[in-house]
Coordinates of N, CA and C in Angstrom, one line a residue:
P2 N 31.5 -18.7 11.5 CA 32.2 -17.8 10.7 C 31.3 -16.8 10.0
Q3 N 31.7 -15.6 9.8 CA 30.9 -14.6 9.1 C 30.8 -14.9 7.6
T4 N 29.6 -14.7 7.0 CA 29.5 -15.0 5.6 C 30.2 -13.9 4.8
P5 N 31.2 -14.3 3.9 CA 31.9 -13.3 3.2 C 30.9 -12.6 2.2
N6 N 31.1 -11.3 1.9 CA 30.3 -10.6 1.0 C 31.0 -10.7 -0.4
P7 N 30.2 -11.0 -1.5 CA 30.8 -11.0 -2.8 C 31.1 -9.6 -3.2
K8 N 32.0 -9.5 -4.2 CA 32.4 -8.2 -4.7 C 31.1 -7.5 -5.2
P9 N 30.8 -6.3 -4.7 CA 29.6 -5.6 -5.2 C 29.6 -5.2 -6.6
R10 N 28.5 -5.3 -7.3 CA 28.4 -4.9 -8.7 C 27.7 -3.6 -8.8
F11 N 26.9 -3.3 -7.7 CA 26.1 -2.1 -7.7 C 26.0 -1.7 -6.2
K12 N 26.8 -0.8 -5.8 CA 27.0 -0.5 -4.4 C 25.8 0.2 -3.8
P13 N 25.2 -0.4 -2.7 CA 24.1 0.3 -2.0 C 24.6 1.7 -1.5
I14 N 23.6 2.6 -1.5 CA 24.0 4.0 -1.1 C 24.2 4.1 0.4
V15 N 23.4 3.4 1.2 CA 23.5 3.4 2.6 C 23.5 2.0 3.2
N16 N 23.8 1.9 4.5 CA 23.7 0.6 5.2 C 22.3 0.1 5.1
P17 N 22.1 -1.2 4.7 CA 20.8 -1.8 4.5 C 20.0 -1.9 5.9
N18 N 20.7 -1.8 7.0 CA 20.0 -1.9 8.3 C 19.1 -0.7 8.5
I19 N 19.3 0.4 7.7 CA 18.4 1.5 7.8 C 17.0 1.1 7.4
W20 N 16.9 0.2 6.4 CA 15.6 -0.3 5.9 C 15.0 -1.2 6.9
L21 N 15.8 -2.0 7.6 CA 15.3 -2.9 8.7 C 14.6 -2.0 9.7
N22 N 15.2 -0.9 10.1 CA 14.6 -0.1 11.1 C 13.4 0.6 10.6
F23 N 13.4 1.0 9.4 CA 12.2 1.7 8.8 C 11.0 0.7 8.7
S24 N 11.3 -0.6 8.3 CA 10.2 -1.5 8.1 C 9.5 -1.8 9.3
A25 N 10.1 -1.6 10.5 CA 9.5 -1.9 11.8 C 8.4 -0.8 12.1
K26 N 8.5 0.3 11.3 CA 7.6 1.4 11.6 C 6.3 1.3 10.7
I27 N 6.2 0.3 9.8 CA 5.1 0.3 8.9 C 4.1 -0.8 9.2
N28 N 4.1 -1.3 10.5 CA 3.2 -2.4 10.8 C 1.8 -2.1 10.6
N29 N 1.4 -0.8 10.6 CA 0.0 -0.5 10.4 C -0.5 -0.5 9.0
M30 N 0.4 -0.7 8.0 CA 0.1 -0.8 6.6 C -0.8 -2.1 6.4
Q31 N -1.6 -2.1 5.4 CA -2.2 -3.3 4.9 C -1.1 -4.4 4.7
D32 N -1.4 -5.5 5.2 CA -0.3 -6.5 5.1 C -0.3 -7.2 3.8
Y33 N 0.4 -6.5 2.8 CA 0.5 -7.1 1.5 C 1.3 -8.4 1.5
G34 N 2.0 -8.7 2.5 CA 2.7 -9.9 2.6 C 1.9 -11.1 3.1
D35 N 0.6 -10.9 3.4 CA -0.3 -11.9 3.9 C -1.2 -12.4 2.8
P36 N -1.1 -13.7 2.4 CA -1.9 -14.3 1.4 C -3.4 -14.1 1.6
E37 N -3.8 -14.1 2.8 CA -5.3 -13.9 3.1 C -5.8 -12.5 2.7
Y38 N -4.9 -11.5 2.8 CA -5.3 -10.2 2.3 C -5.6 -10.2 0.9
W39 N -4.8 -10.9 0.1 CA -5.0 -10.9 -1.4 C -6.2 -11.8 -1.7
E40 N -6.5 -12.9 -1.0 CA -7.7 -13.6 -1.3 C -8.9 -12.8 -1.1
K41 N -8.9 -12.0 0.0 CA -10.1 -11.2 0.3 C -10.2 -10.1 -0.7
R42 N -9.1 -9.5 -1.1 CA -9.1 -8.4 -2.1 C -9.7 -8.8 -3.4
Y43 N -9.2 -10.0 -3.9 CA -9.7 -10.5 -5.2 C -11.1 -11.0 -5.2
R44 N -11.5 -11.5 -4.0 CA -12.9 -12.0 -3.9 C -13.9 -10.8 -3.9
E45 N -13.5 -9.7 -3.3 CA -14.4 -8.6 -3.2 C -14.4 -7.7 -4.5
K46 N -13.4 -7.8 -5.3 CA -13.3 -7.0 -6.5 C -13.0 -7.9 -7.7
P47 N -13.9 -8.9 -8.1 CA -13.5 -9.8 -9.1 C -13.4 -9.3 -10.5
E48 N -14.1 -8.2 -10.8 CA -14.1 -7.6 -12.1 C -13.0 -6.6 -12.4
R49 N -12.3 -6.2 -11.4 CA -11.3 -5.2 -11.5 C -9.9 -5.7 -11.8
T50 N -9.2 -5.1 -12.8 CA -7.8 -5.5 -13.0 C -7.0 -4.3 -12.5
F51 N -5.8 -4.6 -12.2 CA -4.9 -3.5 -11.6 C -3.5 -3.8 -11.9
D52 N -2.8 -2.8 -12.6 CA -1.4 -2.9 -12.9 C -0.6 -2.1 -11.9
W53 N 0.2 -2.7 -11.1 CA 1.0 -2.0 -10.1 C 2.1 -1.2 -10.8
L54 N 2.3 0.0 -10.4 CA 3.4 0.8 -10.7 C 3.5 1.2 -12.2
E55 N 3.7 0.2 -13.1 CA 3.9 0.5 -14.5 C 3.0 -0.5 -15.3
D56 N 2.7 0.0 -16.5 CA 1.9 -0.9 -17.4 C 2.7 -1.3 -18.6
H57 N 2.1 -2.1 -19.5 CA 2.8 -2.6 -20.6 C 3.4 -1.5 -21.5
E58 N 2.6 -0.5 -21.7 CA 3.1 0.6 -22.6 C 4.4 1.2 -22.1
S59 N 4.4 1.5 -20.8 CA 5.6 2.1 -20.2 C 6.8 1.2 -20.1
L60 N 6.5 -0.1 -20.0 CA 7.6 -1.1 -19.9 C 8.1 -1.6 -21.3
T61 N 7.4 -1.4 -22.3 CA 7.7 -1.9 -23.6 C 9.1 -1.7 -24.1
P62 N 9.7 -0.5 -23.9 CA 11.1 -0.3 -24.4 C 12.1 -1.3 -23.7
L63 N 11.9 -1.5 -22.4 CA 12.8 -2.4 -21.6 C 12.5 -3.9 -22.0
L64 N 11.2 -4.2 -22.1 CA 10.9 -5.6 -22.5 C 11.5 -5.9 -23.9
E65 N 11.4 -5.0 -24.8 CA 11.9 -5.3 -26.2 C 13.5 -5.3 -26.1
K66 N 14.1 -4.6 -25.2 CA 15.5 -4.6 -25.2 C 16.1 -5.9 -24.6
F67 N 15.4 -6.5 -23.7 CA 16.0 -7.6 -23.0 C 15.3 -9.0 -23.2
I68 N 14.1 -9.0 -23.7 CA 13.3 -10.3 -23.9 C 13.0 -10.5 -25.3
R69 N 13.3 -11.7 -25.8 CA 12.9 -12.2 -27.1 C 11.5 -12.8 -27.1
K70 N 10.9 -12.8 -28.3 CA 9.5 -13.3 -28.4 C 9.5 -14.8 -28.1
D71 N 10.6 -15.5 -28.3 CA 10.6 -17.0 -28.1 C 11.0 -17.3 -26.7
H72 N 11.3 -16.4 -25.8 CA 11.7 -16.7 -24.5 C 10.6 -17.3 -23.6
R73 N 11.0 -18.1 -22.7 CA 10.0 -18.7 -21.7 C 10.1 -17.8 -20.5
I74 N 8.9 -17.2 -20.2 CA 8.8 -16.1 -19.2 C 8.0 -16.6 -18.0
L75 N 8.4 -16.2 -16.8 CA 7.7 -16.4 -15.6 C 7.2 -15.1 -15.1
M76 N 5.9 -14.9 -15.0 CA 5.3 -13.7 -14.4 C 5.0 -14.0 -12.9
R77 N 5.9 -13.7 -12.0 CA 5.8 -14.1 -10.6 C 4.9 -13.1 -9.9
G78 N 3.9 -13.7 -9.2 CA 3.0 -12.8 -8.5 C 2.2 -12.0 -9.5
C79 N 1.5 -12.7 -10.5 CA 0.9 -12.0 -11.6 C -0.3 -11.2 -11.2
G80 N -1.0 -11.6 -10.1 CA -2.2 -10.9 -9.7 C -3.2 -10.8 -10.8
N81 N -3.9 -9.7 -10.9 CA -4.9 -9.5 -12.0 C -4.4 -8.4 -12.9
A82 N -3.1 -8.2 -13.0 CA -2.6 -7.2 -13.9 C -2.8 -7.6 -15.3
E83 N -2.8 -6.6 -16.2 CA -3.0 -6.9 -17.6 C -1.7 -7.1 -18.4
L84 N -0.6 -7.0 -17.7 CA 0.7 -7.1 -18.3 C 0.9 -8.3 -19.1
S85 N 0.6 -9.5 -18.6 CA 0.7 -10.7 -19.3 C -0.1 -10.8 -20.6
E86 N -1.4 -10.3 -20.5 CA -2.3 -10.3 -21.6 C -1.7 -9.4 -22.7
R87 N -1.2 -8.2 -22.4 CA -0.7 -7.3 -23.3 C 0.6 -7.8 -24.0
M88 N 1.4 -8.5 -23.2 CA 2.6 -9.1 -23.7 C 2.3 -10.2 -24.7
Y89 N 1.3 -11.0 -24.3 CA 0.9 -12.1 -25.2 C 0.4 -11.6 -26.5
N90 N -0.4 -10.5 -26.5 CA -0.9 -9.9 -27.7 C 0.2 -9.3 -28.6
A91 N 1.3 -9.0 -27.9 CA 2.5 -8.4 -28.6 C 3.4 -9.5 -29.1
G92 N 3.1 -10.8 -28.9 CA 3.9 -11.8 -29.4 C 4.7 -12.7 -28.4
Y93 N 4.6 -12.3 -27.1 CA 5.3 -13.1 -26.1 C 4.3 -14.2 -25.6
T94 N 4.2 -15.3 -26.3 CA 3.1 -16.2 -26.0 C 3.5 -17.3 -25.0
N95 N 4.8 -17.4 -24.7 CA 5.3 -18.5 -23.8 C 5.4 -17.9 -22.4
I96 N 4.3 -17.6 -21.8 CA 4.3 -17.0 -20.4 C 3.6 -17.9 -19.4
Y97 N 4.3 -18.1 -18.3 CA 3.8 -18.9 -17.2 C 3.4 -17.8 -16.1
N98 N 2.2 -17.8 -15.7 CA 1.7 -16.9 -14.7 C 1.5 -17.7 -13.4
M99 N 2.1 -17.2 -12.3 CA 1.8 -17.8 -11.0 C 1.5 -16.8 -9.9
D100 N 0.7 -17.2 -9.0 CA 0.3 -16.3 -7.9 C -0.1 -17.2 -6.7
I101 N 0.1 -16.7 -5.5 CA -0.3 -17.5 -4.3 C -1.8 -17.5 -4.1
S102 N -2.5 -16.6 -4.8 CA -4.0 -16.6 -4.6 C -4.7 -17.5 -5.6
K103 N -5.4 -18.5 -5.0 CA -6.2 -19.4 -5.8 C -7.3 -18.6 -6.5
I104 N -7.9 -17.6 -5.9 CA -9.0 -16.9 -6.4 C -8.6 -16.1 -7.7
V105 N -7.5 -15.4 -7.6 CA -7.1 -14.6 -8.8 C -6.6 -15.5 -9.9
I106 N -6.0 -16.6 -9.7 CA -5.6 -17.5 -10.8 C -6.8 -18.0 -11.5
S107 N -7.9 -18.4 -10.7 CA -9.1 -18.9 -11.3 C -9.8 -17.8 -12.1
Q108 N -9.8 -16.5 -11.6 CA -10.3 -15.4 -12.4 C -9.6 -15.1 -13.7
M109 N -8.3 -15.2 -13.6 CA -7.5 -14.8 -14.8 C -7.5 -16.0 -15.8
M110 N -7.6 -17.2 -15.4 CA -7.8 -18.3 -16.3 C -9.1 -18.1 -17.1
E111 N -10.1 -17.8 -16.4 CA -11.4 -17.6 -17.0 C -11.4 -16.4 -18.0
R112 N -10.7 -15.4 -17.6 CA -10.6 -14.1 -18.4 C -9.8 -14.4 -19.7
N113 N -8.9 -15.3 -19.6 CA -7.9 -15.5 -20.8 C -8.1 -16.8 -21.5
L114 N -9.3 -17.3 -21.6 CA -9.6 -18.5 -22.3 C -9.2 -18.5 -23.8
D115 N -9.1 -17.2 -24.3 CA -8.8 -17.1 -25.7 C -7.3 -17.1 -25.9
K116 N -6.5 -17.3 -24.9 CA -5.0 -17.4 -25.0 C -4.5 -18.7 -24.5
P117 N -4.7 -19.8 -25.3 CA -4.5 -21.1 -24.8 C -3.1 -21.5 -24.4
E118 N -2.1 -20.7 -25.0 CA -0.7 -21.0 -24.7 C -0.2 -20.5 -23.3
M119 N -1.0 -19.5 -22.8 CA -0.6 -19.0 -21.5 C -1.0 -20.0 -20.4
K120 N -0.1 -20.0 -19.4 CA -0.3 -21.0 -18.3 C -0.6 -20.2 -17.0
W121 N -1.5 -20.8 -16.1 CA -1.8 -20.1 -14.9 C -1.8 -21.1 -13.8
E122 N -1.0 -20.8 -12.7 CA -0.7 -21.8 -11.7 C -0.7 -21.2 -10.3
V123 N -1.3 -21.8 -9.3 CA -1.2 -21.4 -7.9 C 0.1 -21.9 -7.3
M124 N 0.9 -21.0 -6.8 CA 2.2 -21.4 -6.3 C 2.7 -20.3 -5.3
D125 N 3.6 -20.8 -4.4 CA 4.2 -19.9 -3.4 C 5.6 -19.5 -4.0
A126 N 5.9 -18.2 -4.1 CA 7.2 -17.8 -4.7 C 8.4 -18.3 -4.0
R127 N 8.2 -18.7 -2.7 CA 9.3 -19.2 -1.9 C 9.6 -20.6 -2.2
E128 N 8.7 -21.3 -3.0 CA 8.9 -22.7 -3.3 C 8.3 -23.0 -4.6
L129 N 9.0 -22.6 -5.6 CA 8.6 -22.8 -7.0 C 8.6 -24.2 -7.4
K130 N 7.7 -24.7 -8.2 CA 7.6 -26.1 -8.6 C 8.3 -26.4 -9.9
Y131 N 8.9 -25.4 -10.5 CA 9.6 -25.6 -11.8 C 11.0 -26.2 -11.6
E132 N 11.4 -26.8 -12.7 CA 12.8 -27.4 -12.7 C 13.8 -26.3 -12.8
D133 N 15.1 -26.7 -12.5 CA 16.2 -25.8 -12.5 C 16.4 -25.3 -13.9
E134 N 16.8 -24.0 -14.0 CA 17.2 -23.4 -15.3 C 16.1 -23.6 -16.4
F135 N 14.9 -23.3 -16.0 CA 13.7 -23.5 -16.9 C 13.3 -22.2 -17.6
F136 N 13.6 -21.1 -17.0 CA 13.1 -19.8 -17.7 C 14.2 -19.0 -18.2
D137 N 13.9 -18.2 -19.3 CA 14.8 -17.2 -19.8 C 14.7 -15.9 -19.0
C138 N 13.5 -15.7 -18.5 CA 13.2 -14.4 -17.8 C 12.2 -14.6 -16.7
V139 N 12.4 -13.9 -15.6 CA 11.4 -13.8 -14.5 C 11.0 -12.3 -14.3
I140 N 9.7 -12.0 -14.4 CA 9.3 -10.6 -14.2 C 8.6 -10.5 -12.9
D141 N 9.0 -9.5 -12.1 CA 8.4 -9.3 -10.7 C 8.0 -7.8 -10.7
K142 N 6.7 -7.6 -10.8 CA 6.2 -6.2 -10.8 C 5.5 -6.0 -9.4
S143 N 6.3 -5.5 -8.5 CA 5.9 -5.1 -7.2 C 5.6 -6.3 -6.2
T144 N 5.9 -7.5 -6.7 CA 5.7 -8.7 -5.7 C 6.7 -8.6 -4.6
L145 N 8.0 -8.2 -5.0 CA 9.0 -8.0 -3.9 C 8.6 -6.9 -2.9
D146 N 7.9 -5.9 -3.4 CA 7.4 -4.8 -2.5 C 6.4 -5.4 -1.5
A147 N 5.5 -6.3 -2.0 CA 4.5 -6.9 -1.2 C 5.1 -7.7 -0.1
I148 N 6.1 -8.6 -0.5 CA 6.8 -9.4 0.5 C 7.5 -8.6 1.6
L149 N 8.0 -7.5 1.2 CA 8.7 -6.7 2.1 C 7.8 -6.0 3.1
C150 N 6.5 -6.1 2.9 CA 5.5 -5.5 3.8 C 5.1 -6.6 4.9
G151 N 5.5 -7.8 4.7 CA 5.1 -8.9 5.5 C 6.1 -9.2 6.7
S152 N 5.7 -10.2 7.4 CA 6.6 -10.7 8.5 C 7.8 -11.4 8.0
Y153 N 8.9 -11.3 8.7 CA 10.2 -11.9 8.3 C 10.5 -11.6 6.8
S154 N 10.4 -10.3 6.5 CA 10.4 -9.9 5.1 C 11.7 -10.2 4.4
H155 N 12.8 -9.9 5.1 CA 14.1 -10.1 4.5 C 14.5 -11.6 4.3
Y156 N 14.0 -12.4 5.3 CA 14.2 -13.8 5.3 C 13.4 -14.4 4.1
N157 N 12.2 -14.0 3.9 CA 11.4 -14.4 2.8 C 11.9 -14.0 1.4
V158 N 12.4 -12.7 1.4 CA 13.0 -12.3 0.1 C 14.2 -13.1 -0.3
A159 N 15.0 -13.5 0.7 CA 16.2 -14.3 0.4 C 15.7 -15.6 -0.2
K160 N 14.6 -16.2 0.4 CA 14.1 -17.5 -0.2 C 13.6 -17.3 -1.6
V161 N 12.9 -16.2 -1.8 CA 12.3 -15.9 -3.1 C 13.4 -15.7 -4.2
T162 N 14.5 -14.9 -3.8 CA 15.5 -14.6 -4.8 C 16.3 -15.9 -5.1
N163 N 16.5 -16.8 -4.1 CA 17.1 -18.0 -4.4 C 16.4 -18.9 -5.3
E164 N 15.0 -18.9 -5.2 CA 14.2 -19.7 -6.1 C 14.2 -19.1 -7.5
V165 N 14.2 -17.7 -7.6 CA 14.3 -17.1 -8.9 C 15.6 -17.5 -9.6
S166 N 16.7 -17.4 -8.9 CA 18.0 -17.8 -9.4 C 18.0 -19.2 -9.9
R167 N 17.4 -20.1 -9.1 CA 17.4 -21.5 -9.4 C 16.7 -21.8 -10.7
V168 N 15.5 -21.2 -10.9 CA 14.7 -21.5 -12.1 C 15.2 -20.7 -13.4
L169 N 16.0 -19.7 -13.2 CA 16.6 -19.0 -14.3 C 17.7 -19.7 -15.0
K170 N 17.8 -19.6 -16.3 CA 18.9 -20.1 -17.0 C 20.1 -19.2 -16.8
N171 N 21.3 -19.7 -16.9 CA 22.5 -18.9 -16.8 C 22.4 -17.8 -17.9
G172 N 22.6 -16.6 -17.5 CA 22.5 -15.5 -18.5 C 21.0 -15.0 -18.5
G173 N 20.1 -15.7 -17.8 CA 18.7 -15.2 -17.8 C 18.5 -13.9 -17.0
I174 N 17.4 -13.3 -17.3 CA 17.1 -12.0 -16.7 C 16.0 -12.0 -15.7
Y175 N 16.3 -11.4 -14.6 CA 15.3 -11.2 -13.5 C 14.9 -9.7 -13.5
F176 N 13.7 -9.4 -13.9 CA 13.2 -8.0 -13.9 C 12.5 -7.7 -12.6
V177 N 13.0 -6.7 -11.8 CA 12.3 -6.3 -10.6 C 11.8 -4.9 -10.8
I178 N 10.5 -4.7 -10.9 CA 9.9 -3.4 -11.1 C 9.3 -3.0 -9.7
T179 N 9.8 -1.9 -9.2 CA 9.5 -1.6 -7.8 C 9.5 -0.1 -7.5
Y180 N 8.9 0.3 -6.4 CA 9.0 1.7 -6.0 C 10.2 1.9 -5.1
G181 N 11.0 0.8 -4.8 CA 12.1 0.9 -3.9 C 13.4 1.4 -4.5
R182 N 13.9 2.4 -3.9 CA 15.2 3.0 -4.4 C 16.3 2.0 -4.1
P183 N 17.5 2.3 -4.8 CA 18.6 1.3 -4.7 C 19.0 1.0 -3.2
M184 N 19.0 2.0 -2.3 CA 19.4 1.7 -0.9 C 18.5 0.7 -0.2
T185 N 17.3 0.5 -0.8 CA 16.4 -0.5 -0.1 C 16.2 -1.8 -0.9
R186 N 16.8 -1.9 -2.1 CA 16.5 -3.0 -2.9 C 17.8 -3.8 -3.4
V187 N 18.8 -3.0 -3.7 CA 20.0 -3.7 -4.4 C 20.6 -4.7 -3.5
F188 N 20.7 -4.5 -2.2 CA 21.4 -5.5 -1.3 C 20.7 -6.8 -1.3
H189 N 19.4 -6.8 -1.5 CA 18.7 -8.1 -1.6 C 19.2 -8.9 -2.8
L190 N 19.6 -8.3 -3.8 CA 20.1 -9.0 -5.0 C 21.6 -9.2 -5.0
Q191 N 22.2 -8.8 -3.9 CA 23.7 -9.0 -3.8 C 24.1 -9.9 -2.7
R192 N 23.1 -10.6 -2.1 CA 23.5 -11.4 -1.0 C 24.4 -12.6 -1.5
P193 N 25.2 -13.1 -0.6 CA 26.2 -14.1 -1.0 C 25.7 -15.3 -1.7
H194 N 24.4 -15.7 -1.5 CA 23.9 -16.9 -2.2 C 23.5 -16.7 -3.6
L195 N 23.7 -15.4 -4.1 CA 23.3 -15.1 -5.5 C 24.5 -14.7 -6.3
D196 N 24.3 -14.6 -7.6 CA 25.3 -14.1 -8.6 C 24.6 -13.4 -9.7
F197 N 24.2 -12.1 -9.4 CA 23.5 -11.3 -10.4 C 24.4 -10.0 -10.7
T198 N 24.4 -9.7 -12.0 CA 24.9 -8.4 -12.5 C 23.7 -7.5 -12.7
I199 N 23.8 -6.3 -12.1 CA 22.6 -5.5 -12.0 C 22.7 -4.2 -12.8
S200 N 21.7 -3.9 -13.6 CA 21.5 -2.7 -14.2 C 20.3 -2.0 -13.7
L201 N 20.3 -0.7 -13.5 CA 19.2 0.1 -13.0 C 18.6 1.0 -14.1
F202 N 17.3 1.0 -14.2 CA 16.6 1.9 -15.1 C 15.6 2.6 -14.2
V203 N 15.6 4.0 -14.3 CA 14.6 4.8 -13.6 C 13.5 5.3 -14.5
M204 N 12.3 5.1 -14.1 CA 11.1 5.5 -14.9 C 10.4 6.7 -14.1
R205 N 10.4 7.8 -14.8 CA 9.9 9.0 -14.2 C 8.6 9.4 -14.9
T206 N 7.6 9.8 -14.1 CA 6.3 10.3 -14.7 C 5.9 11.5 -13.9
K207 N 5.1 12.4 -14.6 CA 4.6 13.6 -13.9 C 3.1 13.5 -14.0
S208 N 2.5 13.9 -12.9 CA 1.0 14.0 -12.8 C 0.6 15.3 -13.5
E209 N -0.8 15.5 -13.6 CA -1.3 16.7 -14.2 C -0.9 17.9 -13.3
L210 N -0.7 17.7 -12.1 CA -0.3 18.7 -11.1 C 1.2 19.0 -11.1
G211 N 1.9 18.2 -11.9 CA 3.4 18.5 -12.0 C 4.2 17.7 -11.0
D212 N 3.5 16.8 -10.2 CA 4.3 16.0 -9.2 C 5.0 14.9 -9.9
A213 N 6.3 14.7 -9.6 CA 7.1 13.7 -10.2 C 7.0 12.4 -9.4
T214 N 6.9 11.3 -10.1 CA 6.9 9.9 -9.5 C 8.0 9.1 -10.1
E215 N 8.8 8.4 -9.3 CA 9.9 7.6 -9.8 C 9.6 6.1 -9.4
H216 N 9.7 5.3 -10.4 CA 9.7 3.8 -10.2 C 11.0 3.3 -10.8
Y217 N 11.4 2.1 -10.3 CA 12.8 1.6 -10.6 C 12.6 0.2 -11.2
C218 N 13.4 -0.1 -12.2 CA 13.5 -1.4 -12.8 C 14.9 -1.9 -12.7
Y219 N 15.1 -2.9 -11.9 CA 16.4 -3.6 -11.7 C 16.5 -4.8 -12.6
V220 N 17.4 -4.8 -13.6 CA 17.5 -5.9 -14.5 C 18.8 -6.7 -14.0
A221 N 18.5 -7.8 -13.5 CA 19.5 -8.6 -12.9 C 19.8 -9.8 -13.8
T222 N 21.0 -10.0 -14.2 CA 21.4 -11.0 -15.1 C 22.1 -12.1 -14.3
K223 N 21.7 -13.3 -14.4 CA 22.2 -14.4 -13.6 C 23.6 -14.8 -14.1
G224 N 24.6 -15.0 -13.2 CA 25.9 -15.3 -13.5 C 26.2 -16.8 -13.4
S225 N 27.3 -17.2 -13.8 CA 27.7 -18.7 -13.8 C 28.0 -19.2 -12.4
K226 N 28.2 -18.4 -11.4 CA 28.5 -18.8 -10.1 C 27.3 -19.0 -9.2
A227 N 26.1 -18.8 -9.7 CA 24.9 -18.7 -8.9 C 24.6 -20.1 -8.2
K228 N 24.7 -21.2 -8.9 CA 24.4 -22.5 -8.3 C 25.4 -22.8 -7.2
Q229 N 26.6 -22.5 -7.4 CA 27.6 -22.8 -6.3 C 27.5 -21.9 -5.2
N230 N 27.1 -20.6 -5.4 CA 26.9 -19.6 -4.3 C 25.7 -20.1 -3.5
S231 N 24.7 -20.5 -4.1 CA 23.5 -21.0 -3.4 C 23.8 -22.2 -2.5
K232 N 24.6 -23.1 -3.0 CA 25.0 -24.3 -2.3 C 25.8 -24.0 -1.1
E233 N 26.7 -23.0 -1.2 CA 27.6 -22.7 -0.2 C 27.1 -21.7 0.9
Y234 N 26.2 -20.8 0.5 CA 25.9 -19.7 1.4 C 24.4 -19.6 1.7
F235 N 23.5 -20.2 1.0 CA 22.1 -20.0 1.2 C 21.6 -20.2 2.6
Q236 N 21.9 -21.4 3.2 CA 21.4 -21.7 4.5 C 22.0 -20.7 5.5
Q237 N 23.3 -20.3 5.4 CA 23.9 -19.4 6.3 C 23.2 -18.0 6.2
V238 N 22.9 -17.6 5.0 CA 22.2 -16.3 4.9 C 20.8 -16.4 5.6
L239 N 20.1 -17.5 5.4 CA 18.8 -17.6 6.1 C 18.9 -17.6 7.6
D240 N 19.9 -18.3 8.1 CA 20.1 -18.4 9.5 C 20.4 -17.0 10.1
E241 N 21.3 -16.2 9.4 CA 21.6 -14.9 9.9 C 20.4 -13.9 9.8
L242 N 19.6 -14.0 8.8 CA 18.4 -13.2 8.6 C 17.4 -13.5 9.6
M243 N 17.2 -14.8 10.0 CA 16.3 -15.1 11.0 C 16.6 -14.5 12.3
I244 N 17.9 -14.5 12.7 CA 18.4 -13.9 13.9 C 18.1 -12.5 13.9
Q245 N 18.4 -11.8 12.8 CA 18.2 -10.3 12.7 C 16.8 -9.9 12.9
Q246 N 15.9 -10.7 12.4 CA 14.5 -10.3 12.3 C 13.6 -10.9 13.4
E247 N 14.2 -11.7 14.3 CA 13.4 -12.2 15.5 C 13.3 -11.0 16.5

């Protein structure tokens, strides 16, 4: 039987299959979805930090709007960005940082020895080791973008979003900061195994040459039906995505 679609809360602009066709054309990109790429990158540039898309300064209004200082926060795919450090200095001290790269976690632990309350762990976002409903907030700054550059991208994103939903408390917030427009991102957060209410914030900047750049922040609030939806639909969603992407 075909998986029923939940009532959409934020309607995609176009058919998501357009993105499937487009993603097949970017195989020559650096494989940001490959863990070995990141190990090599961090090994070769150990002193360099890099904040993808947006930094703490530009995100502060949204962080202050949705996250309390006493919230337990997961920085998923933390990399060597300074966002966690800046948030810690601003009073968000209960931050768990995880990344699939052993090298970058080791580097960031060493770099942040003066922040004893921050935690650094090597982990695969598709199989988080945290207990259910552990976090108040999960922040994803371009990690979803990286996964979408890899093999079986939609399948892996479904696993990642299921894990995010599992470790979030009911009413918890999933921040997705991305370059992806609604037509290429929202449907990932609306699959039948999830229960998110989504708000979209667009961040626009201009270069010195006057060129405009847009990044997007999807603030997804976990609903009360998430656990039941995952139990009923998650495996079916994975089966269908595997068929689509073979």
